[in-house]
mmCIF file of C-alpha atoms and ligand atoms in Angstrom:
data_model
loop_
_atom_site.group_PDB
_atom_site.id
_atom_site.type_symbol
_atom_site.label_atom_id
_atom_site.label_comp_id
_atom_site.label_asym_id
_atom_site.label_seq_id
_atom_site.Cartn_x
_atom_site.Cartn_y
_atom_site.Cartn_z
ATOM 1 C CA MET A 36 -5.158 64.956 161.091
ATOM 2 C CA GLN A 37 -7.445 64.334 158.132
ATOM 3 C CA PRO A 38 -11.285 65.917 158.004
ATOM 4 C CA ARG A 39 -14.219 63.463 157.546
ATOM 5 C CA PHE A 40 -11.425 61.102 156.113
ATOM 6 C CA ASP A 41 -13.331 58.098 154.807
ATOM 7 C CA PRO A 42 -12.179 58.002 151.263
ATOM 8 C CA GLU A 43 -15.675 56.555 150.447
ATOM 9 C CA GLN A 44 -17.414 59.542 151.829
ATOM 10 C CA VAL A 45 -15.232 62.592 150.612
ATOM 11 C CA THR A 46 -16.998 64.153 147.613
ATOM 12 C CA ALA A 47 -15.622 67.152 145.353
ATOM 13 C CA ASP A 48 -17.836 69.475 147.280
ATOM 14 C CA ASP A 49 -15.472 68.880 150.318
ATOM 15 C CA ALA A 50 -12.638 69.992 148.782
ATOM 16 C CA ILE A 51 -11.839 73.099 151.075
ATOM 17 C CA VAL A 52 -12.358 72.675 154.766
ATOM 18 C CA TRP A 53 -11.940 74.779 157.546
ATOM 19 C CA GLN A 54 -11.922 72.773 160.689
ATOM 20 C CA GLU A 55 -10.191 73.487 164.104
ATOM 21 C CA SER A 56 -8.568 76.729 163.158
ATOM 22 C CA LYS A 57 -6.414 74.739 160.098
ATOM 23 C CA LEU A 58 -7.071 74.821 156.523
ATOM 24 C CA PHE A 59 -7.572 71.421 154.713
ATOM 25 C CA LEU A 60 -7.464 71.086 150.863
ATOM 26 C CA LEU A 61 -8.518 67.978 149.628
ATOM 27 C CA ASP A 62 -5.224 67.381 147.318
ATOM 28 C CA GLN A 63 -6.259 67.497 143.518
ATOM 29 C CA ARG A 64 -2.523 66.226 142.129
ATOM 30 C CA VAL A 65 -3.168 62.795 143.255
ATOM 31 C CA LEU A 66 -6.917 62.239 143.070
ATOM 32 C CA PRO A 67 -8.723 60.241 142.013
ATOM 33 C CA GLN A 68 -6.427 57.456 142.729
ATOM 34 C CA GLN A 69 -5.774 58.954 146.217
ATOM 35 C CA VAL A 70 -8.321 60.713 148.425
ATOM 36 C CA ALA A 71 -6.268 62.659 150.819
ATOM 37 C CA PHE A 72 -6.106 66.112 152.675
ATOM 38 C CA VAL A 73 -3.057 68.529 152.797
ATOM 39 C CA GLU A 74 -3.091 70.426 156.568
ATOM 40 C CA LEU A 75 -2.005 74.243 155.766
ATOM 41 C CA ASN A 76 -1.389 76.022 159.138
ATOM 42 C CA SER A 77 0.064 79.267 157.548
ATOM 43 C CA ALA A 78 -0.341 81.621 154.487
ATOM 44 C CA THR A 79 3.151 80.763 153.068
ATOM 45 C CA GLU A 80 1.944 77.147 153.166
ATOM 46 C CA THR A 81 -1.332 78.126 151.602
ATOM 47 C CA ALA A 82 0.780 80.051 148.860
ATOM 48 C CA ASN A 83 3.084 77.110 148.001
ATOM 49 C CA ALA A 84 -0.048 74.754 148.170
ATOM 50 C CA ILE A 85 -1.722 76.787 145.377
ATOM 51 C CA THR A 86 1.472 77.287 143.272
ATOM 52 C CA GLU A 87 1.618 73.604 143.429
ATOM 53 C CA MET A 88 -1.931 72.746 142.313
ATOM 54 C CA VAL A 89 -2.899 71.010 145.694
ATOM 55 C CA VAL A 90 -5.882 73.552 144.861
ATOM 56 C CA ARG A 91 -6.618 74.807 141.339
ATOM 57 C CA GLY A 92 -9.690 76.363 139.535
ATOM 58 C CA ALA A 93 -9.922 80.202 139.535
ATOM 59 C CA PRO A 94 -12.882 80.102 142.333
ATOM 60 C CA ALA A 95 -11.154 77.809 144.667
ATOM 61 C CA ILE A 96 -8.242 79.511 144.444
ATOM 62 C CA GLY A 97 -9.918 82.646 145.462
ATOM 63 C CA VAL A 98 -11.802 81.009 148.125
ATOM 64 C CA THR A 99 -8.430 79.387 149.487
ATOM 65 C CA ALA A 100 -6.465 82.604 149.394
ATOM 66 C CA ALA A 101 -9.292 83.935 151.334
ATOM 67 C CA TYR A 102 -8.353 81.348 154.524
ATOM 68 C CA GLY A 103 -4.776 82.114 153.772
ATOM 69 C CA MET A 104 -5.432 85.595 154.614
ATOM 70 C CA VAL A 105 -6.743 84.452 157.805
ATOM 71 C CA LEU A 106 -3.819 82.642 158.775
ATOM 72 C CA ALA A 107 -1.832 85.194 157.989
ATOM 73 C CA ALA A 108 -3.557 87.712 160.225
ATOM 74 C CA ARG A 109 -3.830 85.311 162.998
ATOM 75 C CA ALA A 110 0.042 84.892 163.225
ATOM 76 C CA ALA A 111 0.858 88.193 162.739
ATOM 77 C CA TYR A 112 -1.758 89.275 165.718
ATOM 78 C CA GLN A 113 -0.632 86.546 168.123
ATOM 79 C CA ALA A 114 2.935 87.275 167.555
ATOM 80 C CA GLY A 115 1.900 90.755 168.978
ATOM 81 C CA ALA A 116 -0.752 93.181 168.403
ATOM 82 C CA VAL A 117 1.151 96.153 167.543
ATOM 83 C CA GLN A 118 1.165 96.705 163.760
ATOM 84 C CA TRP A 119 0.272 93.201 162.961
ATOM 85 C CA ARG A 120 -0.952 94.740 159.795
ATOM 86 C CA SER A 121 2.305 95.827 158.420
ATOM 87 C CA ARG A 122 3.467 92.390 159.199
ATOM 88 C CA ILE A 123 1.340 90.402 156.992
ATOM 89 C CA ARG A 124 2.328 91.989 154.234
ATOM 90 C CA ALA A 125 4.859 89.975 152.958
ATOM 91 C CA GLU A 126 3.002 86.386 153.583
ATOM 92 C CA VAL A 127 0.042 88.311 151.490
ATOM 93 C CA ASP A 128 2.326 89.399 148.560
ATOM 94 C CA LEU A 129 3.250 85.267 148.528
ATOM 95 C CA LEU A 130 -0.525 84.636 148.128
ATOM 96 C CA ARG A 131 -0.671 87.172 145.369
ATOM 97 C CA ARG A 132 2.427 85.541 143.738
ATOM 98 C CA SER A 133 1.034 82.317 143.832
ATOM 99 C CA ARG A 134 -0.678 81.938 140.215
ATOM 100 C CA PRO A 135 -1.180 84.854 137.787
ATOM 101 C CA THR A 136 -4.155 84.011 135.671
ATOM 102 C CA ALA A 137 -6.961 83.217 137.610
ATOM 103 C CA VAL A 138 -8.450 86.909 138.740
ATOM 104 C CA ASN A 139 -10.353 85.402 141.497
ATOM 105 C CA LEU A 140 -6.980 85.266 143.587
ATOM 106 C CA PHE A 141 -6.558 88.931 143.723
ATOM 107 C CA TRP A 142 -10.432 89.419 143.814
ATOM 108 C CA ALA A 143 -10.393 87.445 147.265
ATOM 109 C CA ILE A 144 -7.177 89.596 148.698
ATOM 110 C CA LYS A 145 -8.710 92.604 147.640
ATOM 111 C CA ARG A 146 -11.827 91.984 149.742
ATOM 112 C CA MET A 147 -10.056 90.699 152.735
ATOM 113 C CA ASP A 148 -7.911 93.531 152.766
ATOM 114 C CA GLN A 149 -10.796 96.050 152.710
ATOM 115 C CA LEU A 150 -11.952 94.396 155.721
ATOM 116 C CA ILE A 151 -8.735 94.633 157.146
ATOM 117 C CA GLY A 152 -8.337 98.155 156.387
ATOM 118 C CA ALA A 153 -11.645 98.360 158.220
ATOM 119 C CA LEU A 154 -10.545 96.784 161.943
ATOM 120 C CA ALA A 155 -9.354 98.810 164.951
ATOM 121 C CA ASP A 156 -5.528 98.738 165.359
ATOM 122 C CA ASP A 157 -5.486 96.672 168.489
ATOM 123 C CA GLU A 158 -8.558 94.281 167.476
ATOM 124 C CA ASP A 159 -8.050 90.560 167.313
ATOM 125 C CA PRO A 160 -8.817 90.120 163.588
ATOM 126 C CA THR A 161 -9.202 86.351 163.040
ATOM 127 C CA GLU A 162 -13.121 85.991 164.008
ATOM 128 C CA ARG A 163 -14.041 88.771 161.577
ATOM 129 C CA LEU A 164 -11.368 87.491 158.810
ATOM 130 C CA LEU A 165 -12.368 84.492 159.106
ATOM 131 C CA THR A 166 -16.235 85.030 159.019
ATOM 132 C CA GLU A 167 -15.508 87.130 155.527
ATOM 133 C CA ALA A 168 -13.529 84.145 154.331
ATOM 134 C CA LYS A 169 -16.491 81.881 154.970
ATOM 135 C CA ALA A 170 -19.128 84.374 153.429
ATOM 136 C CA ILE A 171 -16.613 84.313 150.105
ATOM 137 C CA HIS A 172 -16.899 80.414 150.170
ATOM 138 C CA GLN A 173 -20.869 80.132 150.648
ATOM 139 C CA GLU A 174 -21.314 82.986 148.087
ATOM 140 C CA ASP A 175 -19.502 80.849 145.532
ATOM 141 C CA ILE A 176 -21.443 78.094 145.964
ATOM 142 C CA ALA A 177 -24.634 80.205 146.129
ATOM 143 C CA ALA A 178 -23.403 81.724 142.750
ATOM 144 C CA ASN A 179 -22.760 78.408 141.054
ATOM 145 C CA ARG A 180 -25.896 76.841 142.052
ATOM 146 C CA ALA A 181 -27.686 79.859 140.299
ATOM 147 C CA MET A 182 -25.310 79.595 137.323
ATOM 148 C CA GLY A 183 -26.163 76.352 137.058
ATOM 149 C CA ASP A 184 -29.959 77.073 136.707
ATOM 150 C CA LEU A 185 -29.407 79.911 134.233
ATOM 151 C CA GLY A 186 -27.233 77.874 131.842
ATOM 152 C CA ALA A 187 -29.194 74.641 131.945
ATOM 153 C CA GLU A 188 -32.156 77.070 130.505
ATOM 154 C CA LEU A 189 -29.935 77.738 127.567
ATOM 155 C CA ILE A 190 -29.494 73.695 126.864
ATOM 156 C CA ALA A 191 -32.663 72.186 124.466
ATOM 157 C CA ALA A 192 -33.550 68.652 126.017
ATOM 158 C CA GLY A 193 -31.522 65.996 124.187
ATOM 159 C CA SER A 194 -28.284 67.789 123.913
ATOM 160 C CA LYS A 195 -24.641 66.701 124.003
ATOM 161 C CA VAL A 196 -22.117 69.013 125.667
ATOM 162 C CA ILE A 197 -18.177 68.490 125.972
ATOM 163 C CA THR A 198 -16.545 70.436 128.853
ATOM 164 C CA HIS A 199 -12.579 71.100 128.878
ATOM 165 C CA CYS A 200 -10.143 71.087 132.162
ATOM 166 C CA ASN A 201 -12.137 70.832 135.660
ATOM 167 C CA ALA A 202 -14.838 73.460 136.139
ATOM 168 C CA GLY A 203 -16.469 71.738 138.811
ATOM 169 C CA ALA A 204 -16.901 71.624 142.735
ATOM 170 C CA LEU A 205 -13.203 71.085 142.828
ATOM 171 C CA ALA A 206 -12.279 74.088 141.064
ATOM 172 C CA THR A 207 -14.763 76.324 142.882
ATOM 173 C CA GLY A 208 -16.157 76.438 146.565
ATOM 174 C CA GLY A 209 -18.474 74.000 145.718
ATOM 175 C CA TYR A 210 -21.063 72.439 142.671
ATOM 176 C CA GLY A 211 -19.158 73.973 139.985
ATOM 177 C CA THR A 212 -19.275 76.700 137.123
ATOM 178 C CA ALA A 213 -19.492 74.526 133.768
ATOM 179 C CA LEU A 214 -20.014 71.215 135.511
ATOM 180 C CA GLY A 215 -22.627 73.189 137.565
ATOM 181 C CA VAL A 216 -24.717 73.701 134.398
ATOM 182 C CA ILE A 217 -24.070 70.013 133.262
ATOM 183 C CA ARG A 218 -24.995 68.890 137.093
ATOM 184 C CA SER A 219 -28.271 71.144 136.617
ATOM 185 C CA ALA A 220 -28.943 70.344 132.814
ATOM 186 C CA PHE A 221 -28.888 66.252 133.747
ATOM 187 C CA LYS A 222 -30.843 66.764 136.908
ATOM 188 C CA SER A 223 -33.830 68.014 134.526
ATOM 189 C CA GLY A 224 -33.303 65.076 131.910
ATOM 190 C CA LYS A 225 -31.856 67.201 128.886
ATOM 191 C CA LEU A 226 -28.510 65.906 128.417
ATOM 192 C CA ALA A 227 -27.965 62.948 126.012
ATOM 193 C CA GLY A 228 -24.279 62.750 126.431
ATOM 194 C CA VAL A 229 -21.511 64.640 128.109
ATOM 195 C CA TYR A 230 -17.729 64.329 127.267
ATOM 196 C CA ALA A 231 -14.690 65.545 128.856
ATOM 197 C CA ASP A 232 -11.517 66.452 127.255
ATOM 198 C CA GLU A 233 -8.492 64.689 128.989
ATOM 199 C CA THR A 234 -6.843 67.964 129.194
ATOM 200 C CA ARG A 235 -2.984 67.641 128.956
ATOM 201 C CA PRO A 236 -0.503 68.052 130.901
ATOM 202 C CA TRP A 237 -2.538 67.899 134.142
ATOM 203 C CA LEU A 238 -5.239 65.843 133.257
ATOM 204 C CA GLN A 239 -7.848 67.776 135.044
ATOM 205 C CA GLY A 240 -10.468 66.714 132.919
ATOM 206 C CA ALA A 241 -9.250 62.719 132.645
ATOM 207 C CA ARG A 242 -8.862 62.733 136.694
ATOM 208 C CA LEU A 243 -11.128 65.231 138.055
ATOM 209 C CA THR A 244 -13.801 66.063 135.984
ATOM 210 C CA ALA A 245 -14.651 62.374 135.450
ATOM 211 C CA TRP A 246 -14.556 61.677 139.085
ATOM 212 C CA GLU A 247 -16.521 64.626 139.904
ATOM 213 C CA LEU A 248 -19.384 63.161 137.271
ATOM 214 C CA LEU A 249 -19.230 59.743 138.025
ATOM 215 C CA GLN A 250 -19.745 60.337 141.771
ATOM 216 C CA ASP A 251 -22.854 62.590 140.881
ATOM 217 C CA ARG A 252 -23.943 59.259 138.639
ATOM 218 C CA ILE A 253 -23.520 61.323 135.287
ATOM 219 C CA PRO A 254 -22.140 59.337 132.762
ATOM 220 C CA VAL A 255 -18.944 60.745 131.134
ATOM 221 C CA THR A 256 -17.067 59.937 127.881
ATOM 222 C CA LEU A 257 -13.542 60.956 128.106
ATOM 223 C CA LEU A 258 -11.275 61.848 125.058
ATOM 224 C CA ALA A 259 -8.040 62.919 123.921
ATOM 225 C CA ASP A 260 -8.103 66.947 123.348
ATOM 226 C CA GLY A 261 -7.106 66.257 119.820
ATOM 227 C CA ALA A 262 -10.264 64.287 119.081
ATOM 228 C CA ALA A 263 -13.016 66.922 120.141
ATOM 229 C CA ALA A 264 -13.238 67.911 116.166
ATOM 230 C CA SER A 265 -13.604 64.891 114.703
ATOM 231 C CA LEU A 266 -16.606 64.268 117.570
ATOM 232 C CA MET A 267 -18.076 67.347 116.441
ATOM 233 C CA ARG A 268 -18.224 66.441 112.985
ATOM 234 C CA GLN A 269 -20.081 63.235 114.062
ATOM 235 C CA GLY A 270 -22.771 65.525 115.158
ATOM 236 C CA GLU A 271 -22.239 64.401 118.814
ATOM 237 C CA VAL A 272 -22.095 67.868 120.240
ATOM 238 C CA ASP A 273 -24.581 70.690 120.705
ATOM 239 C CA TRP A 274 -22.609 72.933 123.339
ATOM 240 C CA VAL A 275 -19.215 73.633 124.668
ATOM 241 C CA VAL A 276 -19.408 74.220 128.194
ATOM 242 C CA VAL A 277 -16.512 75.914 129.825
ATOM 243 C CA GLY A 278 -15.634 77.867 132.953
ATOM 244 C CA SER A 279 -13.271 80.646 132.964
ATOM 245 C CA ASP A 280 -9.954 82.092 134.953
ATOM 246 C CA ARG A 281 -10.417 85.978 133.986
ATOM 247 C CA ILE A 282 -12.668 87.653 131.672
ATOM 248 C CA ALA A 283 -11.696 91.065 130.200
ATOM 249 C CA ALA A 284 -14.094 94.071 130.038
ATOM 250 C CA ASN A 285 -14.948 93.106 126.122
ATOM 251 C CA GLY A 286 -15.781 89.716 126.656
ATOM 252 C CA ASP A 287 -12.537 87.638 125.880
ATOM 253 C CA VAL A 288 -12.386 84.803 127.865
ATOM 254 C CA ALA A 289 -8.784 83.217 129.437
ATOM 255 C CA ASN A 290 -9.619 79.446 130.355
ATOM 256 C CA LYS A 291 -7.242 76.272 130.456
ATOM 257 C CA ILE A 292 -4.862 76.204 127.351
ATOM 258 C CA GLY A 293 -7.128 74.270 124.535
ATOM 259 C CA THR A 294 -10.256 76.064 125.463
ATOM 260 C CA TYR A 295 -9.363 77.959 122.078
ATOM 261 C CA HIS A 296 -9.023 75.127 120.222
ATOM 262 C CA LEU A 297 -12.339 73.890 121.106
ATOM 263 C CA ALA A 298 -13.835 77.289 120.444
ATOM 264 C CA VAL A 299 -12.564 77.397 116.783
ATOM 265 C CA ALA A 300 -13.854 73.793 115.904
ATOM 266 C CA ALA A 301 -17.122 74.477 117.917
ATOM 267 C CA LYS A 302 -17.201 77.634 115.333
ATOM 268 C CA HIS A 303 -16.317 75.863 112.250
ATOM 269 C CA HIS A 304 -19.078 73.382 112.866
ATOM 270 C CA GLN A 305 -21.639 75.997 113.866
ATOM 271 C CA LEU A 306 -21.904 74.816 117.504
ATOM 272 C CA LYS A 307 -22.555 77.093 120.560
ATOM 273 C CA VAL A 308 -19.980 77.739 123.071
ATOM 274 C CA MET A 309 -21.004 78.565 126.720
ATOM 275 C CA VAL A 310 -18.745 80.045 129.340
ATOM 276 C CA VAL A 311 -19.750 80.012 132.959
ATOM 277 C CA ALA A 312 -18.156 81.814 135.696
ATOM 278 C CA PRO A 313 -18.989 84.400 138.598
ATOM 279 C CA THR A 314 -18.570 87.768 138.654
ATOM 280 C CA SER A 315 -15.317 87.660 140.750
ATOM 281 C CA THR A 316 -13.834 86.169 137.472
ATOM 282 C CA ILE A 317 -14.386 89.339 135.431
ATOM 283 C CA ASP A 318 -11.709 91.687 135.075
ATOM 284 C CA MET A 319 -12.953 94.769 134.097
ATOM 285 C CA SER A 320 -9.588 97.016 134.501
ATOM 286 C CA LEU A 321 -8.528 94.993 131.334
ATOM 287 C CA PRO A 322 -9.863 96.426 127.921
ATOM 288 C CA SER A 323 -8.885 92.904 126.097
ATOM 289 C CA GLY A 324 -7.639 89.374 126.670
ATOM 290 C CA ALA A 325 -4.570 90.486 125.304
ATOM 291 C CA GLU A 326 -3.766 92.528 128.539
ATOM 292 C CA ILE A 327 -4.457 88.874 130.323
ATOM 293 C CA PRO A 328 -1.346 87.594 132.149
ATOM 294 C CA ILE A 329 -0.917 83.779 130.961
ATOM 295 C CA GLU A 330 0.835 81.586 133.291
ATOM 296 C CA VAL A 331 3.708 79.538 131.342
ATOM 297 C CA ARG A 332 4.582 76.637 133.630
ATOM 298 C CA ASP A 333 7.761 74.281 133.466
ATOM 299 C CA GLY A 334 8.427 72.285 130.623
ATOM 300 C CA ALA A 335 8.664 69.301 132.729
ATOM 301 C CA GLU A 336 4.787 68.854 132.914
ATOM 302 C CA ILE A 337 5.020 68.300 129.024
ATOM 303 C CA GLU A 338 7.873 66.262 128.796
ATOM 304 C CA SER A 339 6.220 63.696 131.256
ATOM 305 C CA CYS A 340 3.000 61.691 131.705
ATOM 306 C CA GLY A 341 2.372 61.496 134.961
ATOM 307 C CA ASP A 342 5.334 60.342 136.498
ATOM 308 C CA LYS A 343 6.872 58.689 133.604
ATOM 309 C CA ARG A 344 8.982 61.009 131.367
ATOM 310 C CA VAL A 345 8.079 60.372 127.524
ATOM 311 C CA ALA A 346 9.499 63.436 125.523
ATOM 312 C CA ALA A 347 12.765 62.736 123.706
ATOM 313 C CA ASP A 348 15.801 64.396 125.300
ATOM 314 C CA GLY A 349 16.601 67.863 123.982
ATOM 315 C CA ALA A 350 13.441 69.123 122.486
ATOM 316 C CA GLU A 351 12.612 72.567 123.266
ATOM 317 C CA VAL A 352 9.073 72.780 125.263
ATOM 318 C CA TRP A 353 6.346 75.568 125.661
ATOM 319 C CA ASN A 354 3.771 75.092 128.275
ATOM 320 C CA PRO A 355 1.161 78.025 128.215
ATOM 321 C CA VAL A 356 -1.456 76.819 130.634
ATOM 322 C CA PHE A 357 -4.278 79.110 129.570
ATOM 323 C CA ASP A 358 -5.310 80.517 126.448
ATOM 324 C CA VAL A 359 -7.861 83.533 125.240
ATOM 325 C CA THR A 360 -10.910 82.788 123.372
ATOM 326 C CA PRO A 361 -12.291 86.031 121.760
ATOM 327 C CA ALA A 362 -15.343 87.181 122.802
ATOM 328 C CA GLY A 363 -16.639 87.172 119.057
ATOM 329 C CA MET A 364 -16.702 83.060 119.598
ATOM 330 C CA VAL A 365 -18.802 83.017 122.756
ATOM 331 C CA ASP A 366 -22.449 82.668 122.431
ATOM 332 C CA ALA A 367 -22.957 83.238 126.234
ATOM 333 C CA ILE A 368 -21.445 84.243 129.384
ATOM 334 C CA VAL A 369 -23.234 82.563 132.393
ATOM 335 C CA THR A 370 -22.997 84.685 135.764
ATOM 336 C CA GLU A 371 -24.896 84.751 139.044
ATOM 337 C CA LYS A 372 -25.929 88.056 138.021
ATOM 338 C CA GLY A 373 -27.433 87.101 134.763
ATOM 339 C CA VAL A 374 -26.545 86.008 131.301
ATOM 340 C CA VAL A 375 -24.842 88.038 128.501
ATOM 341 C CA HIS A 376 -25.235 86.613 125.016
ATOM 342 C CA ALA A 377 -23.109 87.685 122.177
ATOM 343 C CA PRO A 378 -20.416 89.243 124.756
ATOM 344 C CA ASN A 379 -19.010 92.887 123.974
ATOM 345 C CA GLU A 380 -17.787 95.743 126.156
ATOM 346 C CA GLU A 381 -21.007 97.473 126.169
ATOM 347 C CA LYS A 382 -22.900 94.222 127.837
ATOM 348 C CA MET A 383 -20.131 93.661 130.077
ATOM 349 C CA ARG A 384 -20.346 97.018 131.843
ATOM 350 C CA LYS A 385 -23.795 96.711 131.712
ATOM 351 C CA LEU A 386 -23.765 93.708 133.712
ATOM 352 C CA MET A 387 -21.600 94.730 136.278
ATOM 353 C CA ILE A 388 -23.021 98.040 137.248
ATOM 354 C CA ASN A 389 -26.337 95.960 138.131
HETATM 355 O O1 LIG B 49 -4.654 75.617 135.611
HETATM 356 P P1 LIG B 49 -6.168 75.135 136.380
HETATM 357 O O2 LIG B 49 -6.327 73.321 136.675
HETATM 358 O O3 LIG B 49 -6.019 76.091 137.647
HETATM 359 O O4 LIG B 49 -7.029 75.626 135.058
HETATM 360 C C1 LIG B 49 -8.428 75.603 135.588
HETATM 361 C C2 LIG B 49 -9.123 75.797 134.594
HETATM 362 O O5 LIG B 49 -8.547 76.758 133.748
HETATM 363 C C3 LIG B 49 -10.760 76.211 134.437
HETATM 364 O O6 LIG B 49 -11.135 76.019 133.689
HETATM 365 C C4 LIG B 49 -10.751 77.089 135.274
HETATM 366 O O7 LIG B 49 -10.384 78.052 136.368
HETATM 367 C C5 LIG B 49 -12.418 77.527 135.427
HETATM 368 S S1 LIG B 49 -12.812 76.801 137.100
HETATM 369 C C6 LIG B 49 -14.084 77.273 137.683
#
């Protein structure tokens, strides 16, 4: 079964759908050539879908894991009300191990776990947990809309922006973080140009960011990742606007590999760097970016382009999929609770206790 499956009607805001007691994910591995949903009936299937990048992007992974917890608890309770709580642990661990860098995954699991701890022993957990997962989903959309407005306010009329990876509706509960700012700034007529890095090796920029922006009728120019510095030198960029997978207590930012590269080039050209992320992306338990676990994926992703193998046989491959941009290179972290200019530990702590 496919939810709302008229490919012409599906938008990036429909990427995570709970329907008829099942979870459907818009398959981000095949967009934009195919618009298809993957149906998930268990937490194990949900964890695999996260690992295999059916869904990706930090907040979207968190929302998906929350629905995965509903599936885990429902299955355990249906198998017998006694000790259902201890019987979900193996599947919750699978969800936890599905990807390491985006902290939103662990944040969402913790929030669902807190509710599980508060339920009565013999209570059917399904409806209460589903309500919580839906709340996490809706709160993320609301946070993105708030950040869209806050971030757009920082951008002067006539600005040109560049983004990296996909930090849009697909990567979140809906609307997007970095793309939320771009959507809001475009709506207020402020943007004179939007550039998107293609983002090797998964091509989230070429496939997903371009698809989302064009669905929204926002003109976008794609470029190879290595072209960004030349674009900046030609005076074509005012702001780098990106999302994040985890922000450490001192304001260091982990995001898609190539973000650091972009920030280095931006600082060389005296351009501004904006990071847009909900507070569920901020991990105050890690003092700096050096402690953020960086996922290293299979080298086969670098050896091929799409399904086609392109690399010479025998070359070693290094495939870290995130990097860390030091706080000192970030001009503003935009969250739903407010904007942190020139982030440091003191300002991050102040934001998080508010
Ligand atoms: O490997 P991915 O596609 O999950 O990486 C996603 C990113 O790095 C995004 O830029 C980040 O999650 C911010 S999404 C709102």
